[in-house]
Amino acid sequence: MRLNPTRSFRLLAATAALLGMTVAGCSGWTGATPVTGVTPPTPTIQAPPARGPFVAAANPLAVEAGMRVLRDGGSAVDAAVAVQAVLGLVEPQSSGLGGGAFMMVYDAASNEVTSYDGRETAPAAATPELFHEDGRPLDFMSAVLSGRSTGAPGAVAMLAEAQKEHGRLPWSALFSDAERLATDGFVVSPRLAGMISGQAPQARTRWADAYFTKPDGTRYGAGDVLKNPAYARTVAELASGGAEVFYRGHIAREIADTVAQEPRPGALTAADIAAYAPVQRGALCRPYRIYVVCVPPPPSSGVAVLQLLAMAEQTPDIEQGPDSVAAWTAFAQLQRLMYADRDRYVGDPAFVGVPVQGLLDPGYVASRAALAPGLTGAAQPGTPPGGVLMGADATHEPSGTTHMVIVDAAGNAVSMTTTVESIFGSGRMAAGFFLNNQLTDFSFSPTRADGGAAANAVAAGKRPRSSMSPIIVLDQQGRLVGAFGSPG
């Protein structure tokens, strides 16, 4: 099969975008072939390494905050802290301090890729029937708007840990734009205005109404200036006191108090928030044609990205390119097979055995890809080597999230997907920011009819499976070629 680097790169981008819209290893890639016995094809065209500094994010105010940090000599991770702090203010419908994230960090000096898991965790009192009442699952929106939907936030702790390892500037220097914009006010973007005026129930809670309603009783619209003094105080405290003040002070108590309010109070406590810890993991890296693709391990869906790409390599119709109906049909069929496996096998690896190597086993991948041409009806999960089939999943997949890509002057890079889950999360606010509804990413039905457990069932301290799959792409020498990700 003739390799076409341009088409290969386009498929990588399409995979990142499609997974982000519908879902969303080796311990540090160091340039060696990441899979024993598999030699990637010799590239016919050498992809140039990526160069910075630049910031790509969903709002120009956040981009400017990140660029200011880079101009001041900060690293890509330093800039990510500043970008997230501003996005939580100006794009609160998608992400914020009350949410979680996955971050991929590329170190140009060592060619090493590291993943950081800032996924939220279920409270200690959570049970598999978290979203059940009277023996039946709640409807999805009732669950979202409840206090039960909020997990211990992870984005702040994750960023703090990554910044300790990869930062160049003081932590305290990374919040000035967010504090200024919250104090003086920021211009409401057309996108945020559309969310404020929309009919999403999370935009109509008592917390959202109090924040988004002007003194004359009308809602803030595009071009209006919106101030958030509570958020200004929060980021000022974060700047001076570090993540500790977020997780072990009055901010954590405010979050817990808000979660405990009606309707359907949740069980998240200040102690749950104080106990939160991010997880640093090795990146999951595999060759894809002339590239090496690195993703976060579970509970991210990065393994699903790699499985899809591996199946695509086994599918000749994909080579017909983005203008081909046959190529898109094949891609859709492969996605169906990938989702069938993801929903039965992927969950928090601290609680379930995720057969990562089995899902990426060349023989298993080939057998799954061979099913695509004749696939009709619902795709069924396979049996990867080392896999134990879990119960059927009943996880809802709402839209949401935001993504950023940052490359600094030294060539270090960040690919980070961050979210409060649904639009404005649970619709509840504390300390100036919206709280996540991330626990609705768990399966609402913890078991199947025969009693088999779902891989993504609720459990105390567990991270829900995530669709987020930020991607770092390297060449065969371990140099950065690109970074991908997608909002939901």
mmCIF file of C-alpha atoms in Angstrom, residues 101-438:
data_model
loop_
_atom_site.group_PDB
_atom_site.id
_atom_site.type_symbol
_atom_site.label_atom_id
_atom_site.label_comp_id
_atom_site.label_asym_id
_atom_site.label_seq_id
_atom_site.Cartn_x
_atom_site.Cartn_y
_atom_site.Cartn_z
ATOM 1 C CA ALA A 101 -8.767 17.618 32.170
ATOM 2 C CA PHE A 102 -6.241 15.415 30.429
ATOM 3 C CA MET A 103 -2.927 16.956 29.403
ATOM 4 C CA MET A 104 -0.154 15.658 27.149
ATOM 5 C CA VAL A 105 3.237 17.337 27.573
ATOM 6 C CA TYR A 106 6.093 17.027 25.077
ATOM 7 C CA ASP A 107 9.607 17.853 26.314
ATOM 8 C CA ALA A 108 11.769 18.943 23.383
ATOM 9 C CA ALA A 109 15.080 18.382 25.187
ATOM 10 C CA SER A 110 14.397 14.714 25.911
ATOM 11 C CA ASN A 111 11.793 13.934 23.210
ATOM 12 C CA GLU A 112 9.688 12.543 26.055
ATOM 13 C CA VAL A 113 5.889 12.645 26.204
ATOM 14 C CA THR A 114 4.079 12.528 29.545
ATOM 15 C CA SER A 115 0.365 12.406 30.253
ATOM 16 C CA TYR A 116 -1.371 14.000 33.233
ATOM 17 C CA ASP A 117 -4.749 12.755 34.410
ATOM 18 C CA GLY A 118 -6.861 15.455 36.052
ATOM 19 C CA ARG A 119 -10.124 13.527 35.755
ATOM 20 C CA GLU A 120 -12.621 14.105 38.553
ATOM 21 C CA THR A 121 -13.260 11.413 41.170
ATOM 22 C CA ALA A 122 -16.459 10.124 42.755
ATOM 23 C CA PRO A 123 -16.977 10.894 46.461
ATOM 24 C CA ALA A 124 -16.217 8.315 49.143
ATOM 25 C CA ALA A 125 -19.947 7.805 49.714
ATOM 26 C CA ALA A 126 -20.733 7.067 46.043
ATOM 27 C CA THR A 127 -22.369 3.743 45.163
ATOM 28 C CA PRO A 128 -23.085 2.037 41.811
ATOM 29 C CA GLU A 129 -26.708 3.195 42.126
ATOM 30 C CA LEU A 130 -25.703 6.879 42.376
ATOM 31 C CA PHE A 131 -28.167 7.892 39.657
ATOM 32 C CA HIS A 132 -30.992 5.536 40.617
ATOM 33 C CA GLU A 133 -34.256 6.410 42.349
ATOM 34 C CA ASP A 134 -36.945 3.879 43.226
ATOM 35 C CA GLY A 135 -34.894 1.197 41.520
ATOM 36 C CA ARG A 136 -34.761 3.022 38.163
ATOM 37 C CA PRO A 137 -32.134 5.254 36.542
ATOM 38 C CA LEU A 138 -32.831 8.991 36.635
ATOM 39 C CA ASP A 139 -33.420 10.730 33.335
ATOM 40 C CA PHE A 140 -30.186 12.283 32.165
ATOM 41 C CA MET A 141 -30.976 15.974 32.699
ATOM 42 C CA SER A 142 -32.324 15.376 36.208
ATOM 43 C CA ALA A 143 -29.019 13.696 36.998
ATOM 44 C CA VAL A 144 -27.005 16.560 35.476
ATOM 45 C CA LEU A 145 -28.810 19.220 37.523
ATOM 46 C CA SER A 146 -28.489 17.255 40.746
ATOM 47 C CA GLY A 147 -25.768 17.603 43.332
ATOM 48 C CA ARG A 148 -24.938 13.957 42.673
ATOM 49 C CA SER A 149 -23.344 14.765 39.316
ATOM 50 C CA THR A 150 -20.348 16.680 40.687
ATOM 51 C CA GLY A 151 -17.016 14.963 41.312
ATOM 52 C CA ALA A 152 -13.932 16.300 43.058
ATOM 53 C CA PRO A 153 -12.419 18.786 40.552
ATOM 54 C CA GLY A 154 -9.072 17.792 39.069
ATOM 55 C CA ALA A 155 -7.943 20.481 36.612
ATOM 56 C CA VAL A 156 -6.280 22.764 39.170
ATOM 57 C CA ALA A 157 -4.332 19.962 40.876
ATOM 58 C CA MET A 158 -3.248 18.527 37.528
ATOM 59 C CA LEU A 159 -1.998 21.878 36.270
ATOM 60 C CA ALA A 160 -0.160 22.516 39.537
ATOM 61 C CA GLU A 161 1.647 19.169 39.344
ATOM 62 C CA ALA A 162 2.601 19.631 35.689
ATOM 63 C CA GLN A 163 3.758 23.202 36.308
ATOM 64 C CA LYS A 164 6.073 22.094 39.127
ATOM 65 C CA GLU A 165 7.854 19.802 36.679
ATOM 66 C CA HIS A 166 7.708 21.810 33.471
ATOM 67 C CA GLY A 167 7.202 25.435 34.507
ATOM 68 C CA ARG A 168 9.727 28.241 34.194
ATOM 69 C CA LEU A 169 7.828 31.159 35.723
ATOM 70 C CA PRO A 170 6.515 31.430 39.278
ATOM 71 C CA TRP A 171 3.009 29.996 39.682
ATOM 72 C CA SER A 172 1.936 33.375 41.070
ATOM 73 C CA ALA A 173 2.716 35.064 37.726
ATOM 74 C CA LEU A 174 0.190 33.017 35.738
ATOM 75 C CA PHE A 175 -3.159 34.434 36.884
ATOM 76 C CA SER A 176 -2.874 38.180 36.247
ATOM 77 C CA ASP A 177 -4.987 38.208 33.079
ATOM 78 C CA ALA A 178 -7.746 36.143 34.670
ATOM 79 C CA GLU A 179 -7.837 38.339 37.777
ATOM 80 C CA ARG A 180 -7.867 41.561 35.733
ATOM 81 C CA LEU A 181 -10.619 40.386 33.395
ATOM 82 C CA ALA A 182 -12.764 39.159 36.274
ATOM 83 C CA THR A 183 -12.316 42.430 38.185
ATOM 84 C CA ASP A 184 -12.672 44.916 35.322
ATOM 85 C CA GLY A 185 -15.035 42.796 33.275
ATOM 86 C CA PHE A 186 -14.721 41.042 29.929
ATOM 87 C CA VAL A 187 -16.715 41.449 26.730
ATOM 88 C CA VAL A 188 -19.214 38.616 26.352
ATOM 89 C CA SER A 189 -18.514 36.723 23.133
ATOM 90 C CA PRO A 190 -21.294 35.834 20.676
ATOM 91 C CA ARG A 191 -20.803 32.164 21.520
ATOM 92 C CA LEU A 192 -21.168 32.687 25.261
ATOM 93 C CA ALA A 193 -24.132 34.998 24.661
ATOM 94 C CA GLY A 194 -25.835 32.258 22.677
ATOM 95 C CA MET A 195 -25.341 29.841 25.552
ATOM 96 C CA ILE A 196 -26.631 32.366 28.097
ATOM 97 C CA SER A 197 -29.779 33.056 26.079
ATOM 98 C CA GLY A 198 -30.301 29.432 25.119
ATOM 99 C CA GLN A 199 -32.674 26.953 26.651
ATOM 100 C CA ALA A 200 -30.151 24.581 28.208
ATOM 101 C CA PRO A 201 -31.481 23.913 31.739
ATOM 102 C CA GLN A 202 -28.010 24.501 33.206
ATOM 103 C CA ALA A 203 -28.190 28.104 31.973
ATOM 104 C CA ARG A 204 -31.488 28.575 33.839
ATOM 105 C CA THR A 205 -30.573 27.420 37.339
ATOM 106 C CA ARG A 206 -30.769 29.868 40.224
ATOM 107 C CA TRP A 207 -26.978 30.153 40.200
ATOM 108 C CA ALA A 208 -26.797 30.867 36.471
ATOM 109 C CA ASP A 209 -29.705 33.299 36.656
ATOM 110 C CA ALA A 210 -27.984 35.272 39.407
ATOM 111 C CA TYR A 211 -24.772 35.493 37.386
ATOM 112 C CA PHE A 212 -26.139 36.095 33.895
ATOM 113 C CA THR A 213 -29.000 38.525 34.658
ATOM 114 C CA LYS A 214 -28.335 42.269 34.544
ATOM 115 C CA PRO A 215 -29.816 44.683 37.104
ATOM 116 C CA ASP A 216 -32.579 45.595 34.621
ATOM 117 C CA GLY A 217 -33.705 41.960 34.500
ATOM 118 C CA THR A 218 -32.370 41.154 31.016
ATOM 119 C CA ARG A 219 -29.688 38.594 30.228
ATOM 120 C CA TYR A 220 -26.158 39.558 29.274
ATOM 121 C CA GLY A 221 -25.662 39.568 25.508
ATOM 122 C CA ALA A 222 -22.826 39.761 23.008
ATOM 123 C CA GLY A 223 -20.760 42.898 23.550
ATOM 124 C CA ASP A 224 -21.882 43.431 27.148
ATOM 125 C CA VAL A 225 -19.218 43.656 29.843
ATOM 126 C CA LEU A 226 -19.565 40.986 32.532
ATOM 127 C CA LYS A 227 -17.709 41.169 35.843
ATOM 128 C CA ASN A 228 -17.084 38.303 38.245
ATOM 129 C CA PRO A 229 -15.595 39.560 41.532
ATOM 130 C CA ALA A 230 -15.903 36.132 43.161
ATOM 131 C CA TYR A 231 -13.771 34.617 40.404
ATOM 132 C CA ALA A 232 -11.235 37.435 40.789
ATOM 133 C CA ARG A 233 -10.874 36.589 44.483
ATOM 134 C CA THR A 234 -10.508 32.890 43.715
ATOM 135 C CA VAL A 235 -7.717 33.284 41.151
ATOM 136 C CA ALA A 236 -5.957 35.832 43.388
ATOM 137 C CA GLU A 237 -5.956 33.264 46.189
ATOM 138 C CA LEU A 238 -4.773 30.566 43.790
ATOM 139 C CA ALA A 239 -1.925 32.791 42.631
ATOM 140 C CA SER A 240 -0.718 33.553 46.142
ATOM 141 C CA GLY A 241 -1.428 30.250 47.875
ATOM 142 C CA GLY A 242 -1.163 27.610 45.172
ATOM 143 C CA ALA A 243 -3.470 24.669 44.623
ATOM 144 C CA GLU A 244 -3.500 23.987 48.360
ATOM 145 C CA VAL A 245 -5.906 26.876 48.971
ATOM 146 C CA PHE A 246 -8.302 25.453 46.396
ATOM 147 C CA TYR A 247 -8.404 21.934 47.826
ATOM 148 C CA ARG A 248 -8.077 22.543 51.568
ATOM 149 C CA GLY A 249 -9.676 25.881 52.274
ATOM 150 C CA HIS A 250 -12.920 27.771 52.034
ATOM 151 C CA ILE A 251 -13.174 27.171 48.266
ATOM 152 C CA ALA A 252 -13.503 23.417 48.828
ATOM 153 C CA ARG A 253 -16.095 24.060 51.528
ATOM 154 C CA GLU A 254 -18.067 26.317 49.171
ATOM 155 C CA ILE A 255 -18.053 23.589 46.521
ATOM 156 C CA ALA A 256 -19.256 20.977 49.004
ATOM 157 C CA ASP A 257 -21.954 23.304 50.358
ATOM 158 C CA THR A 258 -23.249 23.979 46.838
ATOM 159 C CA VAL A 259 -23.293 20.279 45.970
ATOM 160 C CA ALA A 260 -25.312 19.585 49.131
ATOM 161 C CA GLN A 261 -28.187 21.831 48.030
ATOM 162 C CA GLU A 262 -31.440 20.753 46.404
ATOM 163 C CA PRO A 263 -32.446 19.365 43.989
ATOM 164 C CA ARG A 264 -31.083 15.906 44.826
ATOM 165 C CA PRO A 265 -28.136 16.839 47.072
ATOM 166 C CA GLY A 266 -24.837 15.129 46.375
ATOM 167 C CA ALA A 267 -22.433 13.402 48.724
ATOM 168 C CA LEU A 268 -19.220 15.240 47.754
ATOM 169 C CA THR A 269 -17.539 16.638 50.879
ATOM 170 C CA ALA A 270 -14.646 18.991 51.558
ATOM 171 C CA ALA A 271 -12.713 15.902 52.678
ATOM 172 C CA ASP A 272 -13.277 14.286 49.263
ATOM 173 C CA ILE A 273 -11.928 17.400 47.582
ATOM 174 C CA ALA A 274 -8.912 17.556 49.914
ATOM 175 C CA ALA A 275 -8.135 13.916 49.114
ATOM 176 C CA TYR A 276 -8.020 14.495 45.350
ATOM 177 C CA ALA A 277 -4.730 13.643 43.620
ATOM 178 C CA PRO A 278 -3.881 13.898 39.908
ATOM 179 C CA VAL A 279 -2.129 10.972 38.245
ATOM 180 C CA GLN A 280 0.984 11.273 36.113
ATOM 181 C CA ARG A 281 1.158 8.443 33.598
ATOM 182 C CA GLY A 282 3.435 7.418 30.796
ATOM 183 C CA ALA A 283 2.098 8.246 27.371
ATOM 184 C CA LEU A 284 0.527 5.477 25.292
ATOM 185 C CA CYS A 285 2.428 5.651 21.985
ATOM 186 C CA ARG A 286 2.107 3.588 18.814
ATOM 187 C CA PRO A 287 3.350 3.948 15.208
ATOM 188 C CA TYR A 288 0.891 5.108 12.591
ATOM 189 C CA ARG A 289 2.396 4.964 9.102
ATOM 190 C CA ILE A 290 5.291 7.477 9.130
ATOM 191 C CA TYR A 291 4.286 8.954 12.508
ATOM 192 C CA VAL A 292 4.230 8.025 16.171
ATOM 193 C CA VAL A 293 0.930 8.890 17.866
ATOM 194 C CA CYS A 294 0.870 9.450 21.634
ATOM 195 C CA VAL A 295 -2.318 9.586 23.711
ATOM 196 C CA PRO A 296 -3.259 9.354 27.394
ATOM 197 C CA PRO A 297 -3.910 5.872 28.803
ATOM 198 C CA PRO A 298 -7.307 4.971 30.323
ATOM 199 C CA PRO A 299 -9.581 6.288 31.716
ATOM 200 C CA SER A 300 -9.090 8.480 28.630
ATOM 201 C CA SER A 301 -10.311 7.012 25.349
ATOM 202 C CA GLY A 302 -6.853 7.380 23.832
ATOM 203 C CA VAL A 303 -6.590 3.621 23.372
ATOM 204 C CA ALA A 304 -9.695 3.840 21.175
ATOM 205 C CA VAL A 305 -7.936 6.419 18.979
ATOM 206 C CA LEU A 306 -4.990 4.089 18.507
ATOM 207 C CA GLN A 307 -7.246 1.104 17.811
ATOM 208 C CA LEU A 308 -9.145 3.079 15.181
ATOM 209 C CA LEU A 309 -5.940 4.194 13.469
ATOM 210 C CA ALA A 310 -4.560 0.652 13.557
ATOM 211 C CA MET A 311 -7.738 -0.682 11.943
ATOM 212 C CA ALA A 312 -7.568 2.096 9.344
ATOM 213 C CA GLU A 313 -4.117 0.859 8.310
ATOM 214 C CA GLN A 314 -5.728 -2.512 7.556
ATOM 215 C CA THR A 315 -8.479 -0.968 5.399
ATOM 216 C CA PRO A 316 -7.597 -0.192 1.745
ATOM 217 C CA ASP A 317 -10.650 2.037 1.177
ATOM 218 C CA ILE A 318 -9.209 4.573 3.636
ATOM 219 C CA GLU A 319 -6.422 5.248 1.118
ATOM 220 C CA GLN A 320 -8.936 6.773 -1.314
ATOM 221 C CA GLY A 321 -8.793 10.006 0.651
ATOM 222 C CA PRO A 322 -11.197 12.540 2.177
ATOM 223 C CA ASP A 323 -13.232 13.047 -1.004
ATOM 224 C CA SER A 324 -14.138 9.372 -1.226
ATOM 225 C CA VAL A 325 -17.528 8.059 -0.092
ATOM 226 C CA ALA A 326 -15.962 4.616 0.297
ATOM 227 C CA ALA A 327 -13.281 6.002 2.611
ATOM 228 C CA TRP A 328 -15.804 7.726 4.875
ATOM 229 C CA THR A 329 -18.052 4.659 4.883
ATOM 230 C CA ALA A 330 -15.117 2.506 5.941
ATOM 231 C CA PHE A 331 -14.141 5.034 8.613
ATOM 232 C CA ALA A 332 -17.674 5.037 10.021
ATOM 233 C CA GLN A 333 -17.759 1.233 10.133
ATOM 234 C CA LEU A 334 -14.416 1.124 11.921
ATOM 235 C CA GLN A 335 -15.675 3.667 14.454
ATOM 236 C CA ARG A 336 -18.662 1.447 15.243
ATOM 237 C CA LEU A 337 -16.356 -1.472 15.990
ATOM 238 C CA MET A 338 -14.065 0.727 18.065
ATOM 239 C CA TYR A 339 -16.983 2.051 20.161
ATOM 240 C CA ALA A 340 -18.293 -1.465 20.769
ATOM 241 C CA ASP A 341 -14.948 -2.411 22.322
ATOM 242 C CA ARG A 342 -14.470 0.853 24.187
ATOM 243 C CA ASP A 343 -17.842 0.627 25.915
ATOM 244 C CA ARG A 344 -17.189 -2.896 27.228
ATOM 245 C CA TYR A 345 -13.525 -2.684 28.182
ATOM 246 C CA VAL A 346 -12.407 0.881 28.992
ATOM 247 C CA GLY A 347 -12.727 2.332 32.477
ATOM 248 C CA ASP A 348 -10.593 3.545 35.373
ATOM 249 C CA PRO A 349 -7.547 1.211 35.427
ATOM 250 C CA ALA A 350 -7.390 1.481 39.217
ATOM 251 C CA PHE A 351 -10.726 -0.375 39.332
ATOM 252 C CA VAL A 352 -10.933 -2.530 36.190
ATOM 253 C CA GLY A 353 -8.385 -4.405 34.129
ATOM 254 C CA VAL A 354 -8.318 -2.570 30.800
ATOM 255 C CA PRO A 355 -6.789 -4.844 28.106
ATOM 256 C CA VAL A 356 -4.820 -2.046 26.448
ATOM 257 C CA GLN A 357 -2.253 -4.333 24.834
ATOM 258 C CA GLY A 358 -4.970 -6.747 23.725
ATOM 259 C CA LEU A 359 -7.049 -4.023 22.082
ATOM 260 C CA LEU A 360 -3.961 -2.984 20.103
ATOM 261 C CA ASP A 361 -2.704 -6.504 19.370
ATOM 262 C CA PRO A 362 -1.971 -6.689 15.601
ATOM 263 C CA GLY A 363 -3.858 -9.944 15.147
ATOM 264 C CA TYR A 364 -6.882 -8.679 17.042
ATOM 265 C CA VAL A 365 -6.854 -5.370 15.153
ATOM 266 C CA ALA A 366 -6.757 -7.207 11.822
ATOM 267 C CA SER A 367 -9.657 -9.443 12.831
ATOM 268 C CA ARG A 368 -11.766 -6.455 13.836
ATOM 269 C CA ALA A 369 -10.941 -4.484 10.672
ATOM 270 C CA ALA A 370 -11.969 -7.478 8.569
ATOM 271 C CA LEU A 371 -15.501 -7.213 9.984
ATOM 272 C CA ALA A 372 -16.055 -3.656 8.730
ATOM 273 C CA PRO A 373 -17.069 -4.270 5.081
ATOM 274 C CA GLY A 374 -19.950 -6.590 5.948
ATOM 275 C CA LEU A 375 -21.005 -4.979 9.224
ATOM 276 C CA THR A 376 -24.772 -4.564 9.591
ATOM 277 C CA GLY A 377 -26.854 -3.989 12.680
ATOM 278 C CA ALA A 378 -25.307 -3.132 16.024
ATOM 279 C CA ALA A 379 -21.555 -3.665 16.252
ATOM 280 C CA GLN A 380 -20.624 -6.244 18.881
ATOM 281 C CA PRO A 381 -17.539 -6.162 21.096
ATOM 282 C CA GLY A 382 -14.719 -8.552 20.340
ATOM 283 C CA THR A 383 -12.553 -10.589 22.675
ATOM 284 C CA PRO A 384 -9.072 -9.039 22.745
ATOM 285 C CA PRO A 385 -6.186 -11.013 24.263
ATOM 286 C CA GLY A 386 -6.321 -10.635 28.035
ATOM 287 C CA GLY A 387 -9.762 -9.035 27.951
ATOM 288 C CA VAL A 388 -12.609 -9.903 30.291
ATOM 289 C CA LEU A 389 -15.936 -8.867 28.755
ATOM 290 C CA MET A 390 -17.700 -6.423 31.080
ATOM 291 C CA GLY A 391 -21.389 -5.535 31.231
ATOM 292 C CA ALA A 392 -23.216 -3.525 28.591
ATOM 293 C CA ASP A 393 -22.661 0.195 29.055
ATOM 294 C CA ALA A 394 -25.339 2.842 29.602
ATOM 295 C CA THR A 395 -23.259 6.010 29.551
ATOM 296 C CA HIS A 396 -24.678 9.226 28.062
ATOM 297 C CA GLU A 397 -22.353 11.237 25.801
ATOM 298 C CA PRO A 398 -23.281 14.948 25.944
ATOM 299 C CA SER A 399 -21.418 17.658 24.058
ATOM 300 C CA GLY A 400 -19.022 19.955 25.865
ATOM 301 C CA THR A 401 -15.318 20.527 26.604
ATOM 302 C CA THR A 402 -12.644 22.747 25.106
ATOM 303 C CA HIS A 403 -9.157 22.071 23.793
ATOM 304 C CA MET A 404 -5.880 23.972 23.706
ATOM 305 C CA VAL A 405 -2.574 23.425 21.922
ATOM 306 C CA ILE A 406 0.506 25.363 23.001
ATOM 307 C CA VAL A 407 4.102 25.278 21.737
ATOM 308 C CA ASP A 408 6.768 27.428 23.387
ATOM 309 C CA ALA A 409 9.949 28.883 21.891
ATOM 310 C CA ALA A 410 11.985 25.836 22.942
ATOM 311 C CA GLY A 411 9.619 23.499 21.099
ATOM 312 C CA ASN A 412 7.943 22.086 24.207
ATOM 313 C CA ALA A 413 4.253 21.401 23.653
ATOM 314 C CA VAL A 414 0.970 20.923 25.473
ATOM 315 C CA SER A 415 -2.145 19.256 24.088
ATOM 316 C CA MET A 416 -4.897 19.550 26.689
ATOM 317 C CA THR A 417 -8.606 18.813 26.683
ATOM 318 C CA THR A 418 -10.497 20.284 29.612
ATOM 319 C CA THR A 419 -14.167 20.285 30.588
ATOM 320 C CA VAL A 420 -16.978 20.775 33.076
ATOM 321 C CA GLU A 421 -18.794 18.095 31.015
ATOM 322 C CA SER A 422 -22.163 19.515 29.851
ATOM 323 C CA ILE A 423 -22.914 23.155 28.997
ATOM 324 C CA PHE A 424 -22.176 25.072 32.230
ATOM 325 C CA GLY A 425 -21.618 21.715 33.933
ATOM 326 C CA SER A 426 -24.254 21.054 36.561
ATOM 327 C CA GLY A 427 -25.458 24.668 36.395
ATOM 328 C CA ARG A 428 -24.271 25.197 39.989
ATOM 329 C CA MET A 429 -21.649 27.771 40.958
ATOM 330 C CA ALA A 430 -19.212 28.173 43.837
ATOM 331 C CA ALA A 431 -16.469 30.771 44.328
ATOM 332 C CA GLY A 432 -17.254 32.325 40.943
ATOM 333 C CA PHE A 433 -17.044 29.219 38.739
ATOM 334 C CA PHE A 434 -19.358 26.468 37.516
ATOM 335 C CA LEU A 435 -19.173 22.973 38.968
ATOM 336 C CA ASN A 436 -18.772 19.907 36.805
ATOM 337 C CA ASN A 437 -21.390 17.235 36.181
ATOM 338 C CA GLN A 438 -18.645 14.764 35.357
#
